[in-house]
Amino acid sequence: MNSVLANIDQIRQSYSTHTTSQHKASLGQYFTPTEIAVFMASLFELKDKERYKILDAGAGIGCLSSALLQRIQDTYPHSSFDVTAVELDKQLITTLQHNLEMFKPAKLEACNENFIDFAYQSLLEKRQSYDLIILNPPYKKINAKSKERLLLGKLGIEVVNLYAAFVALSLELLADQGELVVILPRSFCNGTYFRPFREFILERSAIKTIHTFESRQDVFQDESILQENIIMHLQKGSTQDSDVCISHSTNSSFKNLKKESYPFSKIVYPADKDKFIHIPTTAQSDTQLNQLFSSNLEELGLQVSTGPVVDFRVKEELCFDLPKDQHVPLFYPSHFDGISSLVWINPQHKKPNALRLNEQTMKMVYQAGDYCIVRRFSPKEQKHRIVAHFLDQSLLTDYSYFAFENHLNVFHIKKAGLNSEIALGLTIYLNSNIVDQYFRQFSGHTQINVGDLKKLPYPNIEQLKILGLWANEYKQIQQDQIDQKVMELVQNV
Ligand SMILES: C[S@@+](CC[C@H](N)C(=O)[O-])C[C@H]1O[C@@H](n2cnc3c(N)ncnc32)[C@H](O)[C@@H]1O
């Protein structure tokens, strides 16, 4: 590492140690380690330009822009650059200015401003556009009544998080064919909240590269940040006709960097109106689930919903002991163990076991039946993100209704159960490795939402029945048996 960058990295580490976590959290202030900054700077496809206009939005002490300036100096020593670095925290400005001056920019503006105001004014006054923008934006929710939200609304930008606002505004400030490299949480790649943001990006730019890290902890390890981050390289105004480079490294040393190119249609599926961004990993290049199975829940006549019982809202109606008259079984994740073992009543768990039926709770219950259940949060020790269970009604024949707590997702048909083989087949399918790998391509969350389950491709009814009938023969099924059986289905497609 070059000595100027090494010095900046030391300042970063010292700042991180000596700054209170409250201050850091209040400003989303987690600076980028130099090895990541250098990698990000390496993604720009620099053209030999006489003078570059560069922007670092939410610049901190300039970790990112300094890596970019170093890269330009090394690649095109005769080029000069104008640098604008915008930072809200007044106490960082002197260090920021000092760090960037080391690279002798032709013009340097270290602006102590809110980037939203800065961008709004710049766009209003059509002040200037930038050739290269690099950023690690703050990750914070934007209050619905805030001034930021108002300004963004005026610009037609519909976002719920500061990081998305920073990227959207930066794209607006970018010159045609200009390049932007950002490190940001992966959470925007799926989910309906972020759909307008994904559309915004995809309408204005082409995705050149997406980089993912295997370890969640490693990226901002000094700061104990557990967000799953990705790095994205965009080019404004380009049509998405070239492939997208998906790169991957175990950690931030980038020593074992793996790259693969994918047609854009494998990243954002052409027919997907939600524009989910899929990030295939190298191992999965052959196993695109959506090419193997193509049914959706609607075609299967199935629905999936989050368990409607939020326990603290119906405290009075909960029952811990053996259910009395007027009570129905209330299922929590801890009532399920393995594919089809039901631990009800669970003496070890501290949760209620039943719900009393009355006018209010009647609306929350489902008819007793066979169901496929998916945990909304996978247990820490679980290798799979998706953990599905089969709820076998024959184990609980005394009840006409079942209640599902909010930490479960339930597959049902208009609040009634599924055909038994289909429910079991679906459970088997959802527990397969191939589904888990596919899920990880579009979700960085450990949380499984109904929206994600709706997005999955499914086998057809016949295939689900085959899986269910097969699983019925076993008391216990191993993971490799599941994977083999699901692949057998594929071979027979
Ligand atoms: C995640 S840190 C990244 C800093 C730097 N870009 C880096 O990569 O090391 C985000 C920075 O944005 C600054 N920030 C937070 N809100 C801001 C705002 N509204 N306008 C400008 N800067 C802001 C924080 O003080 C912090 O320095």
PDB file of N, CA, C and O in Angstrom, residues 115-144:
ATOM      1  N   PHE A 115     -25.415  16.604   2.147  1.00  0.00           N
ATOM      2  CA  PHE A 115     -25.320  16.266   0.725  1.00  0.00           C
ATOM      3  C   PHE A 115     -26.657  16.416   0.001  1.00  0.00           C
ATOM      4  O   PHE A 115     -26.695  16.741  -1.187  1.00  0.00           O
ATOM      5  N   ILE A 116     -27.754  16.197   0.727  1.00  0.00           N
ATOM      6  CA  ILE A 116     -29.072  16.322   0.079  1.00  0.00           C
ATOM      7  C   ILE A 116     -29.280  17.781  -0.357  1.00  0.00           C
ATOM      8  O   ILE A 116     -29.697  18.046  -1.476  1.00  0.00           O
ATOM      9  N   ASP A 117     -28.928  18.733   0.542  1.00  0.00           N
ATOM     10  CA  ASP A 117     -29.049  20.161   0.183  1.00  0.00           C
ATOM     11  C   ASP A 117     -28.110  20.492  -0.965  1.00  0.00           C
ATOM     12  O   ASP A 117     -28.469  21.160  -1.929  1.00  0.00           O
ATOM     13  N   PHE A 118     -26.882  20.000  -0.821  1.00  0.00           N
ATOM     14  CA  PHE A 118     -25.851  20.287  -1.826  1.00  0.00           C
ATOM     15  C   PHE A 118     -26.321  19.813  -3.212  1.00  0.00           C
ATOM     16  O   PHE A 118     -26.272  20.551  -4.195  1.00  0.00           O
ATOM     17  N   ALA A 119     -26.810  18.566  -3.264  1.00  0.00           N
ATOM     18  CA  ALA A 119     -27.207  17.997  -4.555  1.00  0.00           C
ATOM     19  C   ALA A 119     -28.430  18.735  -5.099  1.00  0.00           C
ATOM     20  O   ALA A 119     -28.506  19.044  -6.293  1.00  0.00           O
ATOM     21  N   TYR A 120     -29.369  19.045  -4.199  1.00  0.00           N
ATOM     22  CA  TYR A 120     -30.592  19.732  -4.616  1.00  0.00           C
ATOM     23  C   TYR A 120     -30.235  21.069  -5.269  1.00  0.00           C
ATOM     24  O   TYR A 120     -30.687  21.383  -6.374  1.00  0.00           O
ATOM     25  N   GLN A 121     -29.389  21.846  -4.580  1.00  0.00           N
ATOM     26  CA  GLN A 121     -28.977  23.160  -5.107  1.00  0.00           C
ATOM     27  C   GLN A 121     -28.230  22.998  -6.427  1.00  0.00           C
ATOM     28  O   GLN A 121     -28.467  23.705  -7.399  1.00  0.00           O
ATOM     29  N   SER A 122     -27.305  22.037  -6.471  1.00  0.00           N
ATOM     30  CA  SER A 122     -26.513  21.825  -7.698  1.00  0.00           C
ATOM     31  C   SER A 122     -27.419  21.486  -8.876  1.00  0.00           C
ATOM     32  O   SER A 122     -27.233  21.986  -9.988  1.00  0.00           O
ATOM     33  N   LEU A 123     -28.414  20.628  -8.610  1.00  0.00           N
ATOM     34  CA  LEU A 123     -29.294  20.218  -9.708  1.00  0.00           C
ATOM     35  C   LEU A 123     -30.178  21.379 -10.140  1.00  0.00           C
ATOM     36  O   LEU A 123     -30.405  21.590 -11.327  1.00  0.00           O
ATOM     37  N   LEU A 124     -30.634  22.162  -9.131  1.00  0.00           N
ATOM     38  CA  LEU A 124     -31.479  23.309  -9.424  1.00  0.00           C
ATOM     39  C   LEU A 124     -30.731  24.328 -10.279  1.00  0.00           C
ATOM     40  O   LEU A 124     -31.243  24.871 -11.246  1.00  0.00           O
ATOM     41  N   GLU A 125     -29.484  24.563  -9.902  1.00  0.00           N
ATOM     42  CA  GLU A 125     -28.695  25.583 -10.605  1.00  0.00           C
ATOM     43  C   GLU A 125     -27.922  24.998 -11.773  1.00  0.00           C
ATOM     44  O   GLU A 125     -27.113  25.664 -12.396  1.00  0.00           O
ATOM     45  N   LYS A 126     -28.147  23.705 -12.032  1.00  0.00           N
ATOM     46  CA  LYS A 126     -27.423  22.979 -13.102  1.00  0.00           C
ATOM     47  C   LYS A 126     -25.930  23.305 -13.034  1.00  0.00           C
ATOM     48  O   LYS A 126     -25.289  23.627 -14.037  1.00  0.00           O
ATOM     49  N   ARG A 127     -25.386  23.275 -11.809  1.00  0.00           N
ATOM     50  CA  ARG A 127     -24.029  23.756 -11.568  1.00  0.00           C
ATOM     51  C   ARG A 127     -22.972  22.974 -12.341  1.00  0.00           C
ATOM     52  O   ARG A 127     -22.253  23.496 -13.131  1.00  0.00           O
ATOM     53  N   GLN A 128     -22.883  21.709 -12.067  1.00  0.00           N
ATOM     54  CA  GLN A 128     -21.905  20.952 -12.832  1.00  0.00           C
ATOM     55  C   GLN A 128     -22.200  19.474 -12.733  1.00  0.00           C
ATOM     56  O   GLN A 128     -22.926  19.018 -11.872  1.00  0.00           O
ATOM     57  N   SER A 129     -21.657  18.731 -13.648  1.00  0.00           N
ATOM     58  CA  SER A 129     -21.819  17.288 -13.535  1.00  0.00           C
ATOM     59  C   SER A 129     -20.430  16.667 -13.412  1.00  0.00           C
ATOM     60  O   SER A 129     -19.437  17.266 -13.821  1.00  0.00           O
ATOM     61  N   TYR A 130     -20.410  15.494 -12.834  1.00  0.00           N
ATOM     62  CA  TYR A 130     -19.128  14.872 -12.498  1.00  0.00           C
ATOM     63  C   TYR A 130     -18.831  13.683 -13.419  1.00  0.00           C
ATOM     64  O   TYR A 130     -19.739  12.985 -13.857  1.00  0.00           O
ATOM     65  N   ASP A 131     -17.547  13.461 -13.637  1.00  0.00           N
ATOM     66  CA  ASP A 131     -17.142  12.312 -14.471  1.00  0.00           C
ATOM     67  C   ASP A 131     -17.075  11.039 -13.647  1.00  0.00           C
ATOM     68  O   ASP A 131     -17.385   9.958 -14.131  1.00  0.00           O
ATOM     69  N   LEU A 132     -16.618  11.200 -12.406  1.00  0.00           N
ATOM     70  CA  LEU A 132     -16.429  10.024 -11.550  1.00  0.00           C
ATOM     71  C   LEU A 132     -17.002  10.338 -10.167  1.00  0.00           C
ATOM     72  O   LEU A 132     -16.679  11.378  -9.590  1.00  0.00           O
ATOM     73  N   ILE A 133     -17.823   9.450  -9.654  1.00  0.00           N
ATOM     74  CA  ILE A 133     -18.344   9.637  -8.285  1.00  0.00           C
ATOM     75  C   ILE A 133     -18.065   8.351  -7.508  1.00  0.00           C
ATOM     76  O   ILE A 133     -18.318   7.237  -8.000  1.00  0.00           O
ATOM     77  N   ILE A 134     -17.518   8.538  -6.320  1.00  0.00           N
ATOM     78  CA  ILE A 134     -17.241   7.378  -5.471  1.00  0.00           C
ATOM     79  C   ILE A 134     -17.920   7.646  -4.129  1.00  0.00           C
ATOM     80  O   ILE A 134     -17.885   8.769  -3.621  1.00  0.00           O
ATOM     81  N   LEU A 135     -18.556   6.630  -3.559  1.00  0.00           N
ATOM     82  CA  LEU A 135     -19.223   6.909  -2.288  1.00  0.00           C
ATOM     83  C   LEU A 135     -19.477   5.669  -1.437  1.00  0.00           C
ATOM     84  O   LEU A 135     -19.656   4.568  -1.955  1.00  0.00           O
ATOM     85  N   ASN A 136     -19.422   5.926  -0.151  1.00  0.00           N
ATOM     86  CA  ASN A 136     -19.876   4.983   0.870  1.00  0.00           C
ATOM     87  C   ASN A 136     -20.858   5.801   1.706  1.00  0.00           C
ATOM     88  O   ASN A 136     -20.483   6.449   2.670  1.00  0.00           O
ATOM     89  N   PRO A 137     -22.124   5.785   1.316  1.00  0.00           N
ATOM     90  CA  PRO A 137     -23.092   6.695   1.948  1.00  0.00           C
ATOM     91  C   PRO A 137     -23.464   6.255   3.352  1.00  0.00           C
ATOM     92  O   PRO A 137     -23.267   5.088   3.711  1.00  0.00           O
ATOM     93  N   PRO A 138     -24.023   7.180   4.160  1.00  0.00           N
ATOM     94  CA  PRO A 138     -24.515   6.782   5.482  1.00  0.00           C
ATOM     95  C   PRO A 138     -25.734   5.882   5.325  1.00  0.00           C
ATOM     96  O   PRO A 138     -26.531   6.081   4.411  1.00  0.00           O
ATOM     97  N   TYR A 139     -25.874   4.888   6.220  1.00  0.00           N
ATOM     98  CA  TYR A 139     -27.023   3.988   6.160  1.00  0.00           C
ATOM     99  C   TYR A 139     -27.980   4.406   7.268  1.00  0.00           C
ATOM    100  O   TYR A 139     -27.775   4.073   8.423  1.00  0.00           O
ATOM    101  N   LYS A 140     -28.994   5.184   6.916  1.00  0.00           N
ATOM    102  CA  LYS A 140     -29.974   5.589   7.936  1.00  0.00           C
ATOM    103  C   LYS A 140     -31.329   5.791   7.292  1.00  0.00           C
ATOM    104  O   LYS A 140     -31.420   6.195   6.143  1.00  0.00           O
ATOM    105  N   LYS A 141     -32.357   5.516   8.064  1.00  0.00           N
ATOM    106  CA  LYS A 141     -33.719   5.737   7.552  1.00  0.00           C
ATOM    107  C   LYS A 141     -33.947   7.243   7.373  1.00  0.00           C
ATOM    108  O   LYS A 141     -33.406   8.047   8.131  1.00  0.00           O
ATOM    109  N   ILE A 142     -34.747   7.613   6.396  1.00  0.00           N
ATOM    110  CA  ILE A 142     -35.111   9.026   6.264  1.00  0.00           C
ATOM    111  C   ILE A 142     -36.502   9.200   6.848  1.00  0.00           C
ATOM    112  O   ILE A 142     -37.449   8.529   6.414  1.00  0.00           O
ATOM    113  N   ASN A 143     -36.595  10.093   7.803  1.00  0.00           N
ATOM    114  CA  ASN A 143     -37.869  10.373   8.426  1.00  0.00           C
ATOM    115  C   ASN A 143     -38.873  10.908   7.402  1.00  0.00           C
ATOM    116  O   ASN A 143     -38.534  11.769   6.587  1.00  0.00           O
ATOM    117  N   ALA A 144     -40.102  10.372   7.465  1.00  0.00           N
ATOM    118  CA  ALA A 144     -41.109  10.753   6.457  1.00  0.00           C
ATOM    119  C   ALA A 144     -41.388  12.257   6.461  1.00  0.00           C
ATOM    120  O   ALA A 144     -41.748  12.830   5.439  1.00  0.00           O
TER     121      ALA A 144
END
